[in-house]
Coordinates of C-alpha atoms in Angstrom, one line a residue:
X1 CA 66.2 -64.0 26.2
X2 CA 62.7 -65.1 25.4
X3 CA 60.3 -66.2 27.5
X4 CA 60.3 -69.8 25.9
X5 CA 64.0 -70.2 27.0
X6 CA 63.3 -69.1 30.5
X7 CA 60.5 -71.6 30.6
X8 CA 63.0 -74.4 29.4
X9 CA 65.5 -73.3 31.8
X10 CA 62.7 -73.3 34.4
X11 CA 61.7 -76.6 33.6
X12 CA 65.3 -77.9 33.5
X13 CA 66.0 -76.6 36.8
X14 CA 62.9 -78.0 38.6
X15 CA 63.4 -81.2 36.9
X16 CA 60.2 -80.8 35.3
X17 CA 58.2 -81.3 38.4
X18 CA 56.4 -78.9 40.7
X19 CA 56.3 -78.8 44.3
X20 CA 53.4 -78.2 46.9
X21 CA 53.6 -74.5 48.0
X22 CA 52.1 -75.6 51.4
X23 CA 54.7 -74.5 53.8
X24 CA 54.9 -77.7 55.6
X25 CA 54.5 -79.8 52.6
X26 CA 56.7 -79.2 49.7
X27 CA 56.1 -82.3 48.2
X28 CA 56.5 -83.4 44.4
X29 CA 53.1 -83.0 42.6
X30 CA 51.6 -85.7 40.6
X31 CA 48.1 -86.6 39.5
X32 CA 45.7 -83.7 40.3
X33 CA 46.9 -80.0 41.9
X34 CA 45.2 -77.0 43.0
X35 CA 46.2 -73.6 41.1
X36 CA 45.6 -70.2 42.1
X37 CA 45.5 -67.0 40.5
X38 CA 48.4 -65.9 42.7
X39 CA 50.4 -68.4 40.9
X40 CA 50.7 -71.1 43.5
X41 CA 50.3 -74.4 43.3
X42 CA 48.9 -77.0 45.9
X43 CA 48.7 -80.9 46.2
X44 CA 45.1 -82.6 45.9
X45 CA 45.3 -83.0 49.6
X46 CA 46.2 -79.9 51.1
X47 CA 44.2 -77.6 48.2
X48 CA 40.9 -80.1 49.0
X49 CA 41.3 -78.8 52.7
X50 CA 42.3 -75.4 52.5
X51 CA 39.9 -74.3 49.6
X52 CA 36.8 -76.3 51.0
X53 CA 35.9 -73.3 53.6
X54 CA 34.9 -69.9 52.5
X55 CA 36.0 -67.5 51.8
X56 CA 39.1 -69.1 50.4
X57 CA 42.4 -67.4 51.2
X58 CA 45.9 -68.5 49.7
X59 CA 47.9 -70.6 52.5
X60 CA 51.0 -69.4 50.6
X61 CA 50.5 -65.7 50.4
X62 CA 47.0 -65.2 52.2
X63 CA 45.4 -63.5 49.2
X64 CA 41.8 -63.8 49.0
X65 CA 40.4 -66.1 46.4
X66 CA 36.6 -65.0 45.7
X67 CA 36.5 -65.2 42.0
X68 CA 34.9 -68.1 40.0
X69 CA 38.2 -69.0 38.3
X70 CA 40.8 -67.9 41.1
X71 CA 41.0 -71.6 42.1
X72 CA 41.2 -74.3 39.5
X73 CA 41.7 -78.1 40.0
X74 CA 43.8 -79.4 37.1
X75 CA 45.3 -82.6 36.0
X76 CA 48.9 -82.4 35.7
X77 CA 49.0 -85.1 33.2
X78 CA 46.3 -84.9 30.8
X79 CA 45.0 -87.3 28.0
X80 CA 45.9 -86.8 24.4
X81 CA 42.3 -85.9 23.6
X82 CA 42.3 -83.3 26.2
X83 CA 45.2 -81.6 24.8
X84 CA 43.8 -81.7 21.4
X85 CA 40.4 -80.2 22.2
X86 CA 41.6 -77.6 25.1
X87 CA 42.8 -75.1 22.7
X88 CA 41.1 -76.1 19.6
X89 CA 39.3 -73.3 17.9
X90 CA 41.2 -70.3 19.5
X91 CA 42.8 -67.6 17.6
X92 CA 46.7 -68.1 17.9
X93 CA 47.2 -64.8 19.9
X94 CA 44.9 -66.1 22.4
X95 CA 46.6 -69.5 22.3
X96 CA 50.1 -67.7 22.5
X97 CA 48.7 -65.3 25.6
X98 CA 47.4 -68.4 27.3
X99 CA 50.9 -70.4 26.7
X100 CA 52.5 -67.2 27.9
X101 CA 50.4 -67.2 31.2
X102 CA 51.4 -70.8 31.6
X103 CA 55.1 -70.0 31.0
X104 CA 54.8 -67.1 33.1
X105 CA 53.3 -69.4 36.0
X106 CA 56.2 -71.8 35.8
X107 CA 58.8 -69.0 35.6
X108 CA 57.2 -67.9 38.9
X109 CA 57.3 -71.1 40.4
X110 CA 60.9 -71.7 39.4
X111 CA 61.6 -68.3 40.7
X112 CA 59.8 -68.9 43.8
X113 CA 61.8 -71.8 44.8
X114 CA 64.8 -70.2 43.8
X115 CA 64.3 -67.9 46.5
X116 CA 63.1 -70.4 48.8
X117 CA 66.1 -72.2 48.2
X118 CA 68.3 -69.1 48.7
X119 CA 66.7 -68.2 52.0
X120 CA 67.2 -71.7 53.1
X121 CA 70.7 -71.3 52.1
X122 CA 71.3 -68.4 53.5
X123 CA 69.5 -69.6 57.0
X124 CA 71.7 -72.7 56.6
X125 CA 75.0 -70.5 56.1
X126 CA 73.6 -68.3 59.3
X127 CA 73.2 -71.5 61.4
X128 CA 76.8 -72.9 60.1
X129 CA 78.3 -69.5 61.2
X130 CA 76.3 -70.0 64.8
X131 CA 77.8 -73.5 64.5
X132 CA 81.2 -72.5 63.9
X133 CA 81.4 -69.6 66.5
X134 CA 79.9 -72.4 69.2
X135 CA 82.5 -75.1 68.2
X136 CA 85.3 -72.2 68.4
X137 CA 84.0 -71.3 71.6
X138 CA 83.6 -75.1 72.7
X139 CA 87.1 -75.8 71.3
X140 CA 88.6 -73.1 73.2
X141 CA 86.9 -74.2 76.4
X142 CA 88.2 -77.7 75.7
X143 CA 91.5 -76.6 75.2
X144 CA 91.4 -74.7 78.6
X145 CA 90.1 -77.7 80.1
X146 CA 92.7 -79.8 78.4
X147 CA 95.6 -77.6 79.5
X148 CA 94.1 -77.7 83.5
X149 CA 93.7 -81.5 83.3
X150 CA 97.4 -81.7 81.8
X151 CA 98.6 -79.6 84.7
X152 CA 96.3 -82.0 87.1
X153 CA 97.7 -85.0 85.5
X154 CA 101.4 -83.6 86.1
X155 CA 100.9 -83.0 89.7
X156 CA 99.0 -86.3 89.9
X157 CA 102.2 -88.2 88.5
X158 CA 104.2 -86.5 90.9
X159 CA 101.8 -87.5 93.8
X160 CA 101.8 -90.9 92.5
X161 CA 105.8 -90.8 92.1
X162 CA 105.8 -90.0 96.0
X163 CA 103.4 -92.5 96.7
X164 CA 105.6 -95.2 94.7
X165 CA 108.4 -94.0 96.6
X166 CA 106.9 -94.2 99.9
X167 CA 105.4 -97.5 99.0
X168 CA 109.0 -98.9 98.0
X169 CA 110.5 -98.0 101.5
X170 CA 107.5 -99.2 103.2
X171 CA 107.9 -102.5 101.3
X172 CA 111.4 -102.7 102.4
X173 CA 110.9 -102.1 105.9
X174 CA 108.1 -104.7 105.7
X175 CA 110.4 -107.3 104.3
X176 CA 113.0 -106.4 106.9
X177 CA 110.5 -106.9 109.6
X178 CA 109.4 -110.2 107.8
X179 CA 113.0 -111.4 107.9
X180 CA 113.4 -110.8 111.6
X181 CA 110.0 -112.2 112.5
X182 CA 111.2 -115.2 110.4
X183 CA 114.5 -115.5 112.4
X184 CA 112.8 -114.8 115.9
X185 CA 110.3 -117.6 114.9
X186 CA 112.9 -119.8 114.0
X187 CA 114.6 -119.1 117.2
X188 CA 111.6 -119.6 119.2
X189 CA 110.8 -123.0 117.7
X190 CA 114.4 -124.4 118.3
X191 CA 114.0 -123.2 121.8
X192 CA 110.6 -124.6 122.1
X193 CA 111.7 -128.0 120.5
X194 CA 114.8 -128.1 122.9
X195 CA 112.5 -127.7 125.8
X196 CA 110.2 -130.4 124.7
X197 CA 113.2 -132.7 124.3
X198 CA 114.3 -131.8 127.8
X199 CA 111.1 -132.3 129.5
X200 CA 110.5 -135.7 127.6
X201 CA 114.2 -136.6 128.8
X202 CA 113.7 -135.9 132.4
X203 CA 110.5 -137.7 132.4
X204 CA 112.0 -140.9 130.8
X205 CA 115.0 -140.6 133.3
X206 CA 112.9 -139.9 136.8
X207 CA 112.8 -143.5 138.0
X208 CA 116.4 -144.4 137.3
X209 CA 117.4 -141.1 139.1
X210 CA 115.3 -142.2 142.3
X211 CA 116.9 -145.4 142.4
X212 CA 120.6 -143.9 141.8
X213 CA 119.7 -141.5 145.0
X214 CA 118.8 -144.7 147.1
X215 CA 122.1 -146.4 145.9
X216 CA 123.9 -143.2 146.7
X217 CA 122.6 -143.1 150.2
X218 CA 123.3 -146.6 151.0
X219 CA 127.0 -146.0 149.5
X220 CA 127.4 -142.8 151.7
X221 CA 126.4 -144.9 155.0
X222 CA 128.9 -147.9 154.0
X223 CA 131.6 -145.2 153.5
X224 CA 131.1 -143.5 156.9
X225 CA 133.0 -145.4 159.8
X226 CA 131.0 -146.9 162.6
X227 CA 131.2 -144.7 165.8
X228 CA 132.2 -146.5 168.8
X229 CA 129.7 -146.6 171.4
X230 CA 129.6 -144.1 173.9
X231 CA 131.0 -145.3 177.1
X232 CA 130.3 -142.2 178.9
X233 CA 126.7 -140.7 178.8
X234 CA 126.2 -137.3 179.5
X235 CA 123.6 -138.1 182.1
X236 CA 124.9 -137.9 185.6
X237 CA 123.9 -141.7 186.2
X238 CA 126.1 -142.9 183.8
X239 CA 129.3 -142.8 185.6
X240 CA 127.9 -144.4 188.5
X241 CA 126.3 -147.1 186.4
X242 CA 129.8 -147.9 184.6
X243 CA 132.0 -148.2 187.8
X244 CA 129.0 -150.3 189.5
X245 CA 129.4 -152.7 186.6
X246 CA 132.9 -153.1 187.0
X247 CA 132.7 -153.4 191.0
X248 CA 130.1 -156.2 190.5
X249 CA 132.9 -158.3 188.6
X250 CA 135.6 -157.9 191.3
X251 CA 137.7 -155.6 189.4
X252 CA 139.4 -152.4 190.9
X253 CA 138.1 -149.2 190.2
X254 CA 139.6 -147.3 187.5
X255 CA 141.7 -145.0 189.5
X256 CA 143.0 -147.7 192.0
X257 CA 145.4 -149.0 189.0
X258 CA 148.7 -147.6 188.5
X259 CA 150.9 -148.2 185.5
X260 CA 153.9 -150.5 186.1
X261 CA 156.2 -147.8 184.8
X262 CA 155.2 -145.6 188.0
X263 CA 155.6 -148.2 190.4
X264 CA 159.1 -149.1 189.1
X265 CA 160.1 -145.5 189.0
X266 CA 159.0 -145.1 192.6
X267 CA 160.9 -148.0 193.6
X268 CA 164.2 -146.4 192.5
X269 CA 163.6 -143.3 194.2
X270 CA 164.7 -142.9 198.0
X271 CA 162.6 -141.4 200.1
X272 CA 164.0 -138.6 201.6

């Protein structure tokens, strides 16, 4: 494969665009660029900043650039007049040598870009392997955590079922206690209402009851027979007063009266 074909392939690979060789830039070049004898190219911003101090060194390979033509600021899109006059008057071998060196520069840039991309790819693959390994470890740890969490969930389900059972038992007991309480509350309310009715009835019938007691006392007094006056008093002077009143009237004393039967009986009995 000739140098021309390599240059064409390099131009097709890099999309006919050079990239800045500054490590932290790598932007596409346009307008003016700085080219070094060590086959590196930089954008106008970084080239002006790096090559303004002396001695100048290449930011890409740290090579010393002390020669007069070691650093050249060139226009990437020259005019047609420049193209017509830049190689005019040179021998064909000189023109071919210049073209060969220019194509070698492009080949080096493509090779460098390829090496950089391969390095980036290998680095990315290494990072991918590390990430894959880390992901595998994390997946294993997550699986262990999931297994332990499933065990905890199973135990918690058992505890929850036990609590549900206890809750149902307590709920049944509470309902039974509520039924008993409602029953006792009903009995208490009925007894309270009954006592209130009795109290109200007693208040309403209390005057009538007193009148009935008076009537009952009067009736009992009427039903009791009147006692005869006591003719004989217990006092010692009662008998003397009684006989004194009989004697005052000219009557005989009680012991001087004799029954006619006794007098008739005695008349028929002969004396001995």
